[in-house]
Structure formats: C-alpha cells, structure tokens
PDB file of C-alpha atoms and ligand atoms in Angstrom:
ATOM      1  CA  UNK A   1     125.470  75.656   0.349  1.00  0.00           C
ATOM      2  CA  UNK A   2     123.970  78.359  -1.391  1.00  0.00           C
ATOM      3  CA  UNK A   3     122.512  79.245   2.174  1.00  0.00           C
ATOM      4  CA  UNK A   4     125.766  79.226   3.652  1.00  0.00           C
ATOM      5  CA  UNK A   5     127.263  81.403   0.792  1.00  0.00           C
ATOM      6  CA  UNK A   6     124.349  83.946   1.156  1.00  0.00           C
ATOM      7  CA  UNK A   7     124.866  84.399   5.263  1.00  0.00           C
ATOM      8  CA  UNK A   8     128.939  84.435   4.587  1.00  0.00           C
ATOM      9  CA  UNK A   9     128.169  87.475   1.910  1.00  0.00           C
ATOM     10  CA  UNK A  10     125.609  88.770   4.371  1.00  0.00           C
ATOM     11  CA  UNK A  11     128.351  88.872   7.145  1.00  0.00           C
ATOM     12  CA  UNK A  12     131.100  89.476   5.335  1.00  0.00           C
ATOM     13  CA  UNK A  13     129.590  93.076   3.972  1.00  0.00           C
ATOM     14  CA  UNK A  14     128.653  94.207   7.314  1.00  0.00           C
ATOM     15  CA  UNK A  15     132.520  93.076   8.569  1.00  0.00           C
ATOM     16  CA  UNK A  16     133.978  94.481   4.777  1.00  0.00           C
ATOM     17  CA  UNK A  17     135.435  91.365   4.051  1.00  0.00           C
ATOM     18  CA  UNK A  18     135.345  89.936   0.755  1.00  0.00           C
ATOM     19  CA  UNK A  19     134.770  86.478   0.165  1.00  0.00           C
ATOM     20  CA  UNK A  20     134.073  83.669  -2.465  1.00  0.00           C
ATOM     21  CA  UNK A  21     133.797  80.754  -0.087  1.00  0.00           C
ATOM     22  CA  UNK A  22     131.869  80.267   2.667  1.00  0.00           C
ATOM     23  CA  UNK A  23     133.102  80.675   6.264  1.00  0.00           C
ATOM     24  CA  UNK A  24     133.703  77.377   8.261  1.00  0.00           C
ATOM     25  CA  UNK A  25     130.891  77.259  10.966  1.00  0.00           C
ATOM     26  CA  UNK A  26     133.586  78.013  13.774  1.00  0.00           C
ATOM     27  CA  UNK A  27     134.648  81.056  11.811  1.00  0.00           C
ATOM     28  CA  UNK A  28     131.311  82.204  11.539  1.00  0.00           C
ATOM     29  CA  UNK A  29     130.261  81.765  14.813  1.00  0.00           C
ATOM     30  CA  UNK A  30     134.140  83.685  15.987  1.00  0.00           C
ATOM     31  CA  UNK A  31     132.486  86.825  13.609  1.00  0.00           C
ATOM     32  CA  UNK A  32     129.323  86.830  14.981  1.00  0.00           C
ATOM     33  CA  UNK A  33     130.683  86.744  18.768  1.00  0.00           C
ATOM     34  CA  UNK A  34     133.078  89.601  17.585  1.00  0.00           C
ATOM     35  CA  UNK A  35     130.092  91.624  16.353  1.00  0.00           C
ATOM     36  CA  UNK A  36     128.270  91.179  19.462  1.00  0.00           C
ATOM     37  CA  UNK A  37     131.014  92.294  21.348  1.00  0.00           C
ATOM     38  CA  UNK A  38     131.766  95.331  19.150  1.00  0.00           C
ATOM     39  CA  UNK A  39     128.084  96.127  19.672  1.00  0.00           C
ATOM     40  CA  UNK A  40     128.373  95.996  23.523  1.00  0.00           C
ATOM     41  CA  UNK A  41     126.513  92.717  23.625  1.00  0.00           C
ATOM     42  CA  UNK A  42     128.872  90.174  25.382  1.00  0.00           C
ATOM     43  CA  UNK A  43     127.019  87.454  27.069  1.00  0.00           C
ATOM     44  CA  UNK A  44     128.781  88.159  30.604  1.00  0.00           C
ATOM     45  CA  UNK A  45     127.778  92.326  30.628  1.00  0.00           C
ATOM     46  CA  UNK A  46     125.160  92.747  33.038  1.00  0.00           C
ATOM     47  CA  UNK A  47     122.701  95.454  31.821  1.00  0.00           C
ATOM     48  CA  UNK A  48     120.243  97.199  34.062  1.00  0.00           C
ATOM     49  CA  UNK A  49     119.176  99.705  31.591  1.00  0.00           C
ATOM     50  CA  UNK A  50     116.064 100.226  29.096  1.00  0.00           C
ATOM     51  CA  UNK A  51     118.260  98.644  26.761  1.00  0.00           C
ATOM     52  CA  UNK A  52     118.294  95.430  28.175  1.00  0.00           C
ATOM     53  CA  UNK A  53     115.411  93.629  26.370  1.00  0.00           C
ATOM     54  CA  UNK A  54     116.790  95.102  22.946  1.00  0.00           C
ATOM     55  CA  UNK A  55     119.932  93.834  23.453  1.00  0.00           C
ATOM     56  CA  UNK A  56     118.856  90.568  24.758  1.00  0.00           C
ATOM     57  CA  UNK A  57     116.874  89.837  21.574  1.00  0.00           C
ATOM     58  CA  UNK A  58     119.564  91.000  19.655  1.00  0.00           C
ATOM     59  CA  UNK A  59     121.844  88.665  21.074  1.00  0.00           C
ATOM     60  CA  UNK A  60     119.222  85.590  20.632  1.00  0.00           C
ATOM     61  CA  UNK A  61     119.135  86.565  17.024  1.00  0.00           C
ATOM     62  CA  UNK A  62     123.044  86.401  16.598  1.00  0.00           C
ATOM     63  CA  UNK A  63     123.282  83.072  18.310  1.00  0.00           C
ATOM     64  CA  UNK A  64     120.175  81.876  16.532  1.00  0.00           C
ATOM     65  CA  UNK A  65     121.979  82.967  13.329  1.00  0.00           C
ATOM     66  CA  UNK A  66     125.103  80.778  13.982  1.00  0.00           C
ATOM     67  CA  UNK A  67     122.807  77.712  15.144  1.00  0.00           C
ATOM     68  CA  UNK A  68     121.257  78.213  11.612  1.00  0.00           C
ATOM     69  CA  UNK A  69     124.677  78.410   9.822  1.00  0.00           C
ATOM     70  CA  UNK A  70     125.768  74.892  11.859  1.00  0.00           C
ATOM     71  CA  UNK A  71     122.609  73.493  10.849  1.00  0.00           C
ATOM     72  CA  UNK A  72     123.644  74.182   6.973  1.00  0.00           C
ATOM     73  CA  UNK A  73     126.727  71.993   8.009  1.00  0.00           C
ATOM     74  CA  UNK A  74     124.800  69.421  10.137  1.00  0.00           C
ATOM     75  CA  UNK A  75     121.588  69.468   9.406  1.00  0.00           C
ATOM     76  CA  UNK A  76     118.744  68.136  11.804  1.00  0.00           C
ATOM     77  CA  UNK A  77     117.955  64.589  11.018  1.00  0.00           C
ATOM     78  CA  UNK A  78     115.234  64.687   8.029  1.00  0.00           C
ATOM     79  CA  UNK A  79     112.402  62.619   8.683  1.00  0.00           C
ATOM     80  CA  UNK A  80     111.056  59.963   5.923  1.00  0.00           C
ATOM     81  CA  UNK A  81     109.351  61.877   2.991  1.00  0.00           C
ATOM     82  CA  UNK A  82     106.072  60.513   3.146  1.00  0.00           C
ATOM     83  CA  UNK A  83     105.510  61.504   7.240  1.00  0.00           C
ATOM     84  CA  UNK A  84     106.260  65.317   6.558  1.00  0.00           C
ATOM     85  CA  UNK A  85     103.866  65.019   3.362  1.00  0.00           C
ATOM     86  CA  UNK A  86     101.389  63.527   5.043  1.00  0.00           C
ATOM     87  CA  UNK A  87     101.603  66.169   7.725  1.00  0.00           C
ATOM     88  CA  UNK A  88     102.240  68.615   5.688  1.00  0.00           C
ATOM     89  CA  UNK A  89      99.136  68.384   4.175  1.00  0.00           C
ATOM     90  CA  UNK A  90      97.372  68.236   7.357  1.00  0.00           C
ATOM     91  CA  UNK A  91      98.843  71.854   8.063  1.00  0.00           C
ATOM     92  CA  UNK A  92      97.848  73.650   5.250  1.00  0.00           C
ATOM     93  CA  UNK A  93      94.470  74.290   6.949  1.00  0.00           C
ATOM     94  CA  UNK A  94      96.081  75.634  10.010  1.00  0.00           C
ATOM     95  CA  UNK A  95      94.947  79.065  11.332  1.00  0.00           C
ATOM     96  CA  UNK A  96      97.862  81.795  10.952  1.00  0.00           C
ATOM     97  CA  UNK A  97      99.689  82.362  13.968  1.00  0.00           C
ATOM     98  CA  UNK A  98      98.775  85.115  16.258  1.00  0.00           C
ATOM     99  CA  UNK A  99     100.608  87.068  18.867  1.00  0.00           C
ATOM    100  CA  UNK A 100      97.560  87.025  20.891  1.00  0.00           C
ATOM    101  CA  UNK A 101      98.072  83.637  22.083  1.00  0.00           C
ATOM    102  CA  UNK A 102     102.293  83.930  21.331  1.00  0.00           C
ATOM    103  CA  UNK A 103     101.819  81.436  18.849  1.00  0.00           C
ATOM    104  CA  UNK A 104     104.928  80.628  16.120  1.00  0.00           C
ATOM    105  CA  UNK A 105     104.522  77.103  14.351  1.00  0.00           C
ATOM    106  CA  UNK A 106     107.672  74.861  13.855  1.00  0.00           C
ATOM    107  CA  UNK A 107     107.910  73.796  10.178  1.00  0.00           C
ATOM    108  CA  UNK A 108     106.652  70.265   9.359  1.00  0.00           C
ATOM    109  CA  UNK A 109     109.972  68.530   9.310  1.00  0.00           C
ATOM    110  CA  UNK A 110     110.617  70.074  13.180  1.00  0.00           C
ATOM    111  CA  UNK A 111     107.080  68.632  14.013  1.00  0.00           C
ATOM    112  CA  UNK A 112     107.977  65.443  12.606  1.00  0.00           C
ATOM    113  CA  UNK A 113     110.943  65.272  14.081  1.00  0.00           C
ATOM    114  CA  UNK A 114     109.329  66.027  17.649  1.00  0.00           C
ATOM    115  CA  UNK A 115     106.808  63.286  17.094  1.00  0.00           C
ATOM    116  CA  UNK A 116     108.962  60.764  16.084  1.00  0.00           C
ATOM    117  CA  UNK A 117     111.237  61.165  19.237  1.00  0.00           C
ATOM    118  CA  UNK A 118     108.128  61.125  21.520  1.00  0.00           C
ATOM    119  CA  UNK A 119     106.940  58.006  19.836  1.00  0.00           C
ATOM    120  CA  UNK A 120     110.280  56.735  20.465  1.00  0.00           C
ATOM    121  CA  UNK A 121     109.923  57.039  23.614  1.00  0.00           C
ATOM    122  CA  UNK A 122     106.003  55.736  24.357  1.00  0.00           C
ATOM    123  CA  UNK A 123     106.467  53.392  21.650  1.00  0.00           C
ATOM    124  CA  UNK A 124     102.924  53.636  20.236  1.00  0.00           C
ATOM    125  CA  UNK A 125     100.342  53.705  23.093  1.00  0.00           C
ATOM    126  CA  UNK A 126      99.566  55.467  26.158  1.00  0.00           C
ATOM    127  CA  UNK A 127      97.592  59.015  26.552  1.00  0.00           C
ATOM    128  CA  UNK A 128      99.294  61.982  25.658  1.00  0.00           C
ATOM    129  CA  UNK A 129      98.484  65.694  26.465  1.00  0.00           C
ATOM    130  CA  UNK A 130      99.348  68.637  24.548  1.00  0.00           C
ATOM    131  CA  UNK A 131      99.545  71.717  26.455  1.00  0.00           C
ATOM    132  CA  UNK A 132      99.121  74.126  23.680  1.00  0.00           C
ATOM    133  CA  UNK A 133      99.227  72.730  20.269  1.00  0.00           C
ATOM    134  CA  UNK A 134      99.339  75.316  17.486  1.00  0.00           C
ATOM    135  CA  UNK A 135     102.278  72.751  16.266  1.00  0.00           C
ATOM    136  CA  UNK A 136     100.144  70.116  15.718  1.00  0.00           C
ATOM    137  CA  UNK A 137     101.951  67.393  17.643  1.00  0.00           C
ATOM    138  CA  UNK A 138      98.738  65.556  18.186  1.00  0.00           C
ATOM    139  CA  UNK A 139      98.224  65.261  14.346  1.00  0.00           C
ATOM    140  CA  UNK A 140     102.074  64.168  13.788  1.00  0.00           C
ATOM    141  CA  UNK A 141     101.345  61.626  16.741  1.00  0.00           C
ATOM    142  CA  UNK A 142      98.328  60.320  15.246  1.00  0.00           C
ATOM    143  CA  UNK A 143     100.431  59.291  12.182  1.00  0.00           C
ATOM    144  CA  UNK A 144     102.394  57.107  13.986  1.00  0.00           C
ATOM    145  CA  UNK A 145     100.854  55.038  16.477  1.00  0.00           C
ATOM    146  CA  UNK A 146      98.047  54.215  18.359  1.00  0.00           C
ATOM    147  CA  UNK A 147      97.781  57.048  21.060  1.00  0.00           C
ATOM    148  CA  UNK A 148      94.648  58.427  23.053  1.00  0.00           C
ATOM    149  CA  UNK A 149      95.593  62.326  22.127  1.00  0.00           C
ATOM    150  CA  UNK A 150      94.163  65.402  23.741  1.00  0.00           C
ATOM    151  CA  UNK A 151      95.158  68.846  22.648  1.00  0.00           C
ATOM    152  CA  UNK A 152      94.362  71.661  25.279  1.00  0.00           C
ATOM    153  CA  UNK A 153      94.469  75.243  23.682  1.00  0.00           C
ATOM    154  CA  UNK A 154      93.014  78.460  24.654  1.00  0.00           C
ATOM    155  CA  UNK A 155      92.638  79.180  20.793  1.00  0.00           C
ATOM    156  CA  UNK A 156      89.713  78.117  19.805  1.00  0.00           C
ATOM    157  CA  UNK A 157      90.749  78.448  16.239  1.00  0.00           C
ATOM    158  CA  UNK A 158      93.933  76.101  16.923  1.00  0.00           C
ATOM    159  CA  UNK A 159      91.285  73.306  18.131  1.00  0.00           C
ATOM    160  CA  UNK A 160      88.651  73.452  15.121  1.00  0.00           C
ATOM    161  CA  UNK A 161      91.668  73.251  12.803  1.00  0.00           C
ATOM    162  CA  UNK A 162      92.949  69.882  14.969  1.00  0.00           C
ATOM    163  CA  UNK A 163      89.256  68.486  15.502  1.00  0.00           C
ATOM    164  CA  UNK A 164      88.870  68.723  11.890  1.00  0.00           C
ATOM    165  CA  UNK A 165      92.112  67.269  10.626  1.00  0.00           C
ATOM    166  CA  UNK A 166      91.797  64.295  12.865  1.00  0.00           C
ATOM    167  CA  UNK A 167      88.293  63.716  14.551  1.00  0.00           C
ATOM    168  CA  UNK A 168      89.746  61.255  17.087  1.00  0.00           C
ATOM    169  CA  UNK A 169      91.886  63.763  18.994  1.00  0.00           C
ATOM    170  CA  UNK A 170      89.930  65.223  21.961  1.00  0.00           C
ATOM    171  CA  UNK A 171      89.736  68.805  22.137  1.00  0.00           C
ATOM    172  CA  UNK A 172      89.992  70.873  25.539  1.00  0.00           C
ATOM    173  CA  UNK A 173      89.495  74.652  25.630  1.00  0.00           C
ATOM    174  CA  UNK A 174      91.137  75.834  28.596  1.00  0.00           C
ATOM    175  CA  UNK A 175      93.818  78.526  29.771  1.00  0.00           C
ATOM    176  CA  UNK A 176      96.165  76.503  31.545  1.00  0.00           C
ATOM    177  CA  UNK A 177      96.180  78.814  34.578  1.00  0.00           C
ATOM    178  CA  UNK A 178      93.056  76.485  35.205  1.00  0.00           C
ATOM    179  CA  UNK A 179      93.628  73.082  34.246  1.00  0.00           C
ATOM    180  CA  UNK A 180      90.364  71.039  34.352  1.00  0.00           C
ATOM    181  CA  UNK A 181      90.344  68.704  37.401  1.00  0.00           C
ATOM    182  CA  UNK A 182      89.548  65.562  34.835  1.00  0.00           C
ATOM    183  CA  UNK A 183      92.993  65.986  33.388  1.00  0.00           C
ATOM    184  CA  UNK A 184      94.625  65.969  36.860  1.00  0.00           C
ATOM    185  CA  UNK A 185      96.993  62.803  36.996  1.00  0.00           C
ATOM    186  CA  UNK A 186      95.558  61.134  33.709  1.00  0.00           C
ATOM    187  CA  UNK A 187      98.984  61.313  31.417  1.00  0.00           C
ATOM    188  CA  UNK A 188     101.509  59.064  30.345  1.00  0.00           C
ATOM    189  CA  UNK A 189     103.183  62.187  28.545  1.00  0.00           C
ATOM    190  CA  UNK A 190     102.602  65.762  28.305  1.00  0.00           C
ATOM    191  CA  UNK A 191     103.795  67.659  25.582  1.00  0.00           C
ATOM    192  CA  UNK A 192     104.486  71.740  25.722  1.00  0.00           C
ATOM    193  CA  UNK A 193     105.768  74.761  23.880  1.00  0.00           C
ATOM    194  CA  UNK A 194     105.715  77.182  26.607  1.00  0.00           C
ATOM    195  CA  UNK A 195     105.339  80.581  26.796  1.00  0.00           C
ATOM    196  CA  UNK A 196     109.102  82.079  26.986  1.00  0.00           C
ATOM    197  CA  UNK A 197     108.640  84.401  30.183  1.00  0.00           C
ATOM    198  CA  UNK A 198     107.707  83.751  33.819  1.00  0.00           C
ATOM    199  CA  UNK A 199     104.006  82.972  32.582  1.00  0.00           C
ATOM    200  CA  UNK A 200     105.824  79.635  30.719  1.00  0.00           C
ATOM    201  CA  UNK A 201     106.171  78.112  34.587  1.00  0.00           C
ATOM    202  CA  UNK A 202     102.340  78.106  34.628  1.00  0.00           C
ATOM    203  CA  UNK A 203     102.346  75.443  31.766  1.00  0.00           C
ATOM    204  CA  UNK A 204     105.037  73.453  33.704  1.00  0.00           C
ATOM    205  CA  UNK A 205     102.714  73.510  36.616  1.00  0.00           C
ATOM    206  CA  UNK A 206     100.386  72.407  34.243  1.00  0.00           C
ATOM    207  CA  UNK A 207     102.131  69.453  32.910  1.00  0.00           C
ATOM    208  CA  UNK A 208     103.029  68.408  36.156  1.00  0.00           C
ATOM    209  CA  UNK A 209      99.557  68.276  37.794  1.00  0.00           C
ATOM    210  CA  UNK A 210      98.198  65.945  34.559  1.00  0.00           C
ATOM    211  CA  UNK A 211     101.266  63.401  34.390  1.00  0.00           C
ATOM    212  CA  UNK A 212     100.983  60.144  35.918  1.00  0.00           C
ATOM    213  CA  UNK A 213     103.859  59.114  38.400  1.00  0.00           C
ATOM    214  CA  UNK A 214     107.203  58.658  36.117  1.00  0.00           C
ATOM    215  CA  UNK A 215     105.413  60.126  33.218  1.00  0.00           C
ATOM    216  CA  UNK A 216     107.149  61.640  30.839  1.00  0.00           C
ATOM    217  CA  UNK A 217     107.546  65.627  30.059  1.00  0.00           C
ATOM    218  CA  UNK A 218     108.612  66.672  26.191  1.00  0.00           C
ATOM    219  CA  UNK A 219     109.528  70.272  26.652  1.00  0.00           C
ATOM    220  CA  UNK A 220     110.842  72.614  23.832  1.00  0.00           C
ATOM    221  CA  UNK A 221     112.694  75.762  24.752  1.00  0.00           C
ATOM    222  CA  UNK A 222     116.265  77.015  24.451  1.00  0.00           C
ATOM    223  CA  UNK A 223     118.442  78.644  26.980  1.00  0.00           C
ATOM    224  CA  UNK A 224     119.376  81.339  24.146  1.00  0.00           C
ATOM    225  CA  UNK A 225     115.407  82.629  23.357  1.00  0.00           C
ATOM    226  CA  UNK A 226     114.189  82.167  26.641  1.00  0.00           C
ATOM    227  CA  UNK A 227     115.410  84.150  29.490  1.00  0.00           C
ATOM    228  CA  UNK A 228     113.832  81.961  32.212  1.00  0.00           C
ATOM    229  CA  UNK A 229     114.824  78.720  30.617  1.00  0.00           C
ATOM    230  CA  UNK A 230     117.422  78.124  33.894  1.00  0.00           C
ATOM    231  CA  UNK A 231     114.303  79.071  36.137  1.00  0.00           C
ATOM    232  CA  UNK A 232     112.478  76.297  34.130  1.00  0.00           C
ATOM    233  CA  UNK A 233     114.802  73.828  34.709  1.00  0.00           C
ATOM    234  CA  UNK A 234     115.591  74.503  38.398  1.00  0.00           C
ATOM    235  CA  UNK A 235     111.974  74.269  38.934  1.00  0.00           C
ATOM    236  CA  UNK A 236     111.350  71.253  37.465  1.00  0.00           C
ATOM    237  CA  UNK A 237     114.506  69.839  39.708  1.00  0.00           C
ATOM    238  CA  UNK A 238     112.690  71.186  42.860  1.00  0.00           C
ATOM    239  CA  UNK A 239     109.911  68.970  42.076  1.00  0.00           C
ATOM    240  CA  UNK A 240     111.918  65.587  41.300  1.00  0.00           C
ATOM    241  CA  UNK A 241     111.659  65.321  37.789  1.00  0.00           C
ATOM    242  CA  UNK A 242     114.683  63.748  36.253  1.00  0.00           C
ATOM    243  CA  UNK A 243     116.416  64.884  32.575  1.00  0.00           C
ATOM    244  CA  UNK A 244     116.476  61.786  30.517  1.00  0.00           C
ATOM    245  CA  UNK A 245     117.523  63.315  27.268  1.00  0.00           C
ATOM    246  CA  UNK A 246     117.480  66.674  25.186  1.00  0.00           C
ATOM    247  CA  UNK A 247     117.833  66.913  21.542  1.00  0.00           C
ATOM    248  CA  UNK A 248     119.468  69.858  20.596  1.00  0.00           C
ATOM    249  CA  UNK A 249     118.299  72.442  18.187  1.00  0.00           C
ATOM    250  CA  UNK A 250     115.582  70.290  16.774  1.00  0.00           C
ATOM    251  CA  UNK A 251     112.934  72.862  16.128  1.00  0.00           C
ATOM    252  CA  UNK A 252     112.870  75.720  13.106  1.00  0.00           C
ATOM    253  CA  UNK A 253     110.805  78.837  13.946  1.00  0.00           C
ATOM    254  CA  UNK A 254     110.459  81.584  11.642  1.00  0.00           C
ATOM    255  CA  UNK A 255     112.687  83.979  12.836  1.00  0.00           C
ATOM    256  CA  UNK A 256     111.940  87.071  10.279  1.00  0.00           C
ATOM    257  CA  UNK A 257     111.116  90.497  11.865  1.00  0.00           C
ATOM    258  CA  UNK A 258     108.278  92.294  10.349  1.00  0.00           C
ATOM    259  CA  UNK A 259     109.018  95.296   8.324  1.00  0.00           C
ATOM    260  CA  UNK A 260     107.601  97.920  10.400  1.00  0.00           C
ATOM    261  CA  UNK A 261     110.241  96.556  13.441  1.00  0.00           C
ATOM    262  CA  UNK A 262     112.926  97.208  10.799  1.00  0.00           C
ATOM    263  CA  UNK A 263     113.626 100.758  10.653  1.00  0.00           C
ATOM    264  CA  UNK A 264     115.549 102.605   7.953  1.00  0.00           C
ATOM    265  CA  UNK A 265     119.059 103.044   9.521  1.00  0.00           C
ATOM    266  CA  UNK A 266     121.801 100.819   7.849  1.00  0.00           C
ATOM    267  CA  UNK A 267     122.396  99.039  10.908  1.00  0.00           C
ATOM    268  CA  UNK A 268     118.864  97.567  11.317  1.00  0.00           C
ATOM    269  CA  UNK A 269     118.447  97.052   7.410  1.00  0.00           C
ATOM    270  CA  UNK A 270     121.336  94.669   7.919  1.00  0.00           C
ATOM    271  CA  UNK A 271     120.175  92.792  10.917  1.00  0.00           C
ATOM    272  CA  UNK A 272     116.403  92.677   9.586  1.00  0.00           C
ATOM    273  CA  UNK A 273     117.730  91.004   6.233  1.00  0.00           C
ATOM    274  CA  UNK A 274     119.690  88.889   8.687  1.00  0.00           C
ATOM    275  CA  UNK A 275     116.473  87.807  10.454  1.00  0.00           C
ATOM    276  CA  UNK A 276     114.857  86.697   7.434  1.00  0.00           C
ATOM    277  CA  UNK A 277     117.532  84.385   6.507  1.00  0.00           C
ATOM    278  CA  UNK A 278     117.846  82.158   9.574  1.00  0.00           C
ATOM    279  CA  UNK A 279     115.803  80.381  11.770  1.00  0.00           C
ATOM    280  CA  UNK A 280     114.880  80.244  15.477  1.00  0.00           C
ATOM    281  CA  UNK A 281     115.934  76.916  17.274  1.00  0.00           C
ATOM    282  CA  UNK A 282     114.580  75.249  20.259  1.00  0.00           C
ATOM    283  CA  UNK A 283     115.860  71.998  22.149  1.00  0.00           C
ATOM    284  CA  UNK A 284     113.200  68.891  22.799  1.00  0.00           C
ATOM    285  CA  UNK A 285     113.913  68.036  26.625  1.00  0.00           C
ATOM    286  CA  UNK A 286     112.706  64.903  27.823  1.00  0.00           C
ATOM    287  CA  UNK A 287     112.017  64.392  31.372  1.00  0.00           C
ATOM    288  CA  UNK A 288     110.483  61.645  33.756  1.00  0.00           C
ATOM    289  CA  UNK A 289     108.109  62.729  36.603  1.00  0.00           C
ATOM    290  CA  UNK A 290     109.026  61.251  39.763  1.00  0.00           C
ATOM    291  CA  UNK A 291     107.282  57.841  40.516  1.00  0.00           C
TER     292      UNK A 291
HETATM  293  C1  SAM B 301     102.590  79.262  24.190  1.00  0.00           C
HETATM  294  S1  SAM B 301     102.492  79.495  22.214  1.00  0.00           S
HETATM  295  C2  SAM B 301     104.371  78.986  21.522  1.00  0.00           C
HETATM  296  C3  SAM B 301     105.318  79.543  22.277  1.00  0.00           C
HETATM  297  C4  SAM B 301     106.378  79.881  21.717  1.00  0.00           C
HETATM  298  N1  SAM B 301     107.465  78.951  22.449  1.00  0.00           N
HETATM  299  C5  SAM B 301     107.068  81.394  21.821  1.00  0.00           C
HETATM  300  O1  SAM B 301     107.601  81.578  22.929  1.00  0.00           O
HETATM  301  O2  SAM B 301     107.067  81.891  20.835  1.00  0.00           O
HETATM  302  C6  SAM B 301     101.718  77.323  21.726  1.00  0.00           C
HETATM  303  C7  SAM B 301     100.365  77.200  22.501  1.00  0.00           C
HETATM  304  O3  SAM B 301     100.068  77.486  23.794  1.00  0.00           O
HETATM  305  C8  SAM B 301      98.729  78.302  23.438  1.00  0.00           C
HETATM  306  N2  SAM B 301      98.178  78.943  24.200  1.00  0.00           N
HETATM  307  C9  SAM B 301      99.183  80.169  24.592  1.00  0.00           C
HETATM  308  N3  SAM B 301      98.419  81.047  25.712  1.00  0.00           N
HETATM  309  C10 SAM B 301      97.688  79.824  26.476  1.00  0.00           C
HETATM  310  C11 SAM B 301      96.918  79.737  27.461  1.00  0.00           C
HETATM  311  N4  SAM B 301      97.012  80.773  28.625  1.00  0.00           N
HETATM  312  N5  SAM B 301      96.328  78.558  27.813  1.00  0.00           N
HETATM  313  C12 SAM B 301      96.271  77.392  26.888  1.00  0.00           C
HETATM  314  N6  SAM B 301      97.019  77.841  25.858  1.00  0.00           N
HETATM  315  C13 SAM B 301      97.563  78.786  25.293  1.00  0.00           C
HETATM  316  C14 SAM B 301      98.570  79.017  22.248  1.00  0.00           C
HETATM  317  O4  SAM B 301      97.414  79.337  21.189  1.00  0.00           O
HETATM  318  C15 SAM B 301      99.505  77.857  21.311  1.00  0.00           C
HETATM  319  O5  SAM B 301      98.794  77.065  20.426  1.00  0.00           O
END
C-alpha cells in the first residue's frame, strides 16, 4: 500500500487536503477528473487550438495515473516467477529504447503476461510474426512453446539483441511500410505494438497481409494513449476482423517525463513527479482475421 499512500499524498498536496490513509480507487479517480475539469481538460471538450496536443497528453497522463492506482488495488496477474526471471535475464542485454523508432519497452511481467495469453490462444504451435519487437515478445514466446518465430524490425540493434538471445528466431530487417513478399499470408499469428498515430495503420496493414485466413492478431493499444485507436478498430472491422477478447491494462510502460520537459513552475513540477510515480498502460486485443 506504500505506492497508494505515496500517490495519495502527492494528489492531496495539490488539492490542499490532508490524508493519513490512501484514497479508495474511485475517490482517487474522482479527484483526478475534478482536477482535469478545473484545468479545462474535460473529456468532451472540443479543442481546435495549438494547445490541443498538450491538453491531450496531460489528460492521458491523468487517466494513466488513475489506472496505475487501480492496478495497485487489483494488480495485473503476475506470471510465474521462473518465467519472469528467465525473461528478465534475456532483457538485460537489450539496447536502450530510442525515440527514433518510437520505442518504449514494457516491463518483464508485462511481456510474460502478453506471451502467456498468446500461448494460451495458440497452444504451443505455429508460425508467429512480431512486427516491431523491442519488447522481446519472440523471446518470451520461445520460453513457452515450440513456435517458429519471426521478428521484423527496422532497428538493427533490436534484431542483433534478439538473435544473440535466441538464435532460433528468424530476423527480418525491413520497414513496415514495405513488407517483404515472402511474409505474405504465411502466419498463424501476428503480434504488434504499433506507433500511436496514423502511421500505426501501416502496422495494421502489414499484419493483415502477413496473416493466414482465420489467423490470430494480437494488438497492443489503448484508447487513452492513442488518439487514433478508434480509427484502428474501425479499420480492422472494415477488413472483416472479429474481436475475440481484450485483456485490459495488460502492459506497463515507463511514464517518467524527461527533466528537460519539466520546466520550473510549481504545476509542472507536480505533474512531472506524478509521471515518475505511475506507468502508462496498454490493452492486449485479440482479433481473428477473416477466414
Ligand atoms: C512502434 S514501437 C512501439 C511504439 C509504442 N506503442 C509507442 O507508441 O510508444 C515497436 C517496434 O516497432 C519498431 N519500428 C518502429 N518503426 C518501424 C518501422 N517503420 N518499420 C519496422 N519497425 C518499426 C521499433 O523499432 C520497435 O521495436
């Protein structure tokens, strides 16, 4: 409960409340929404000025703070310790995430949770393509079943890391907007955590073209951190994909804002500290390609 108390004290400080016990998750969320409204960040507000992006990001962080708080009280399932430890050893040699490729690596329990769900759907067999694999999903899957694994990425550092950690994974260095022909229609399952904007649709198109009819598509995304999320789901629906399941708030990403973005006014300092106390979260969607 230390984390809940720390977040409670942080929020209470801003609201001028004094607290000796943690807020309930619903009280925490209510106060964050109140704070958002006070600052003109209400959900249904139409924003057409240059502040729109900053407002959107602030709103996203407040929502992620509420989810992080919920997850203290109802934690995401913790995979078996040996699996997480084995995976963690493989991640220690991973290259640092870079903005150049929009990278942000999920933590090891999240990567194992993702792999376990994929494994549950696939049952240990088949050919699986990772489109973008800085999270090392292929490595986690290699610890679970006898899969034929292919990781495609534009970042050679990611491919070198995966190859050194698990030589049986096939590496493909390619831009997702120009998929190699030999991947077409070949996979029982495709996994991707796409870029959070219109370019993410290119990841979806690549997944669609690589799947066998009826294949499984595992998509990491979240409506509160991807402004194009609804467009993604509409597109998949148009293509005939069927939603089979959604594991909510399944993956945690680091949320801490870099100090150079934090400025020196009191409001920004409070917000930056909050960002270092929380995680960003994405859901894992399971969809089936048309037969
Ligand atoms: C897109 S990033 C994850 C993005 C994360 N969901 C976000 O929005 O912060 C996932 C992987 O895709 C790779 N990647 C990024 N752009 C790519 C491209 N054009 N072609 C192939 N892989 C790419 C990255 O190197 C990384 O390993």
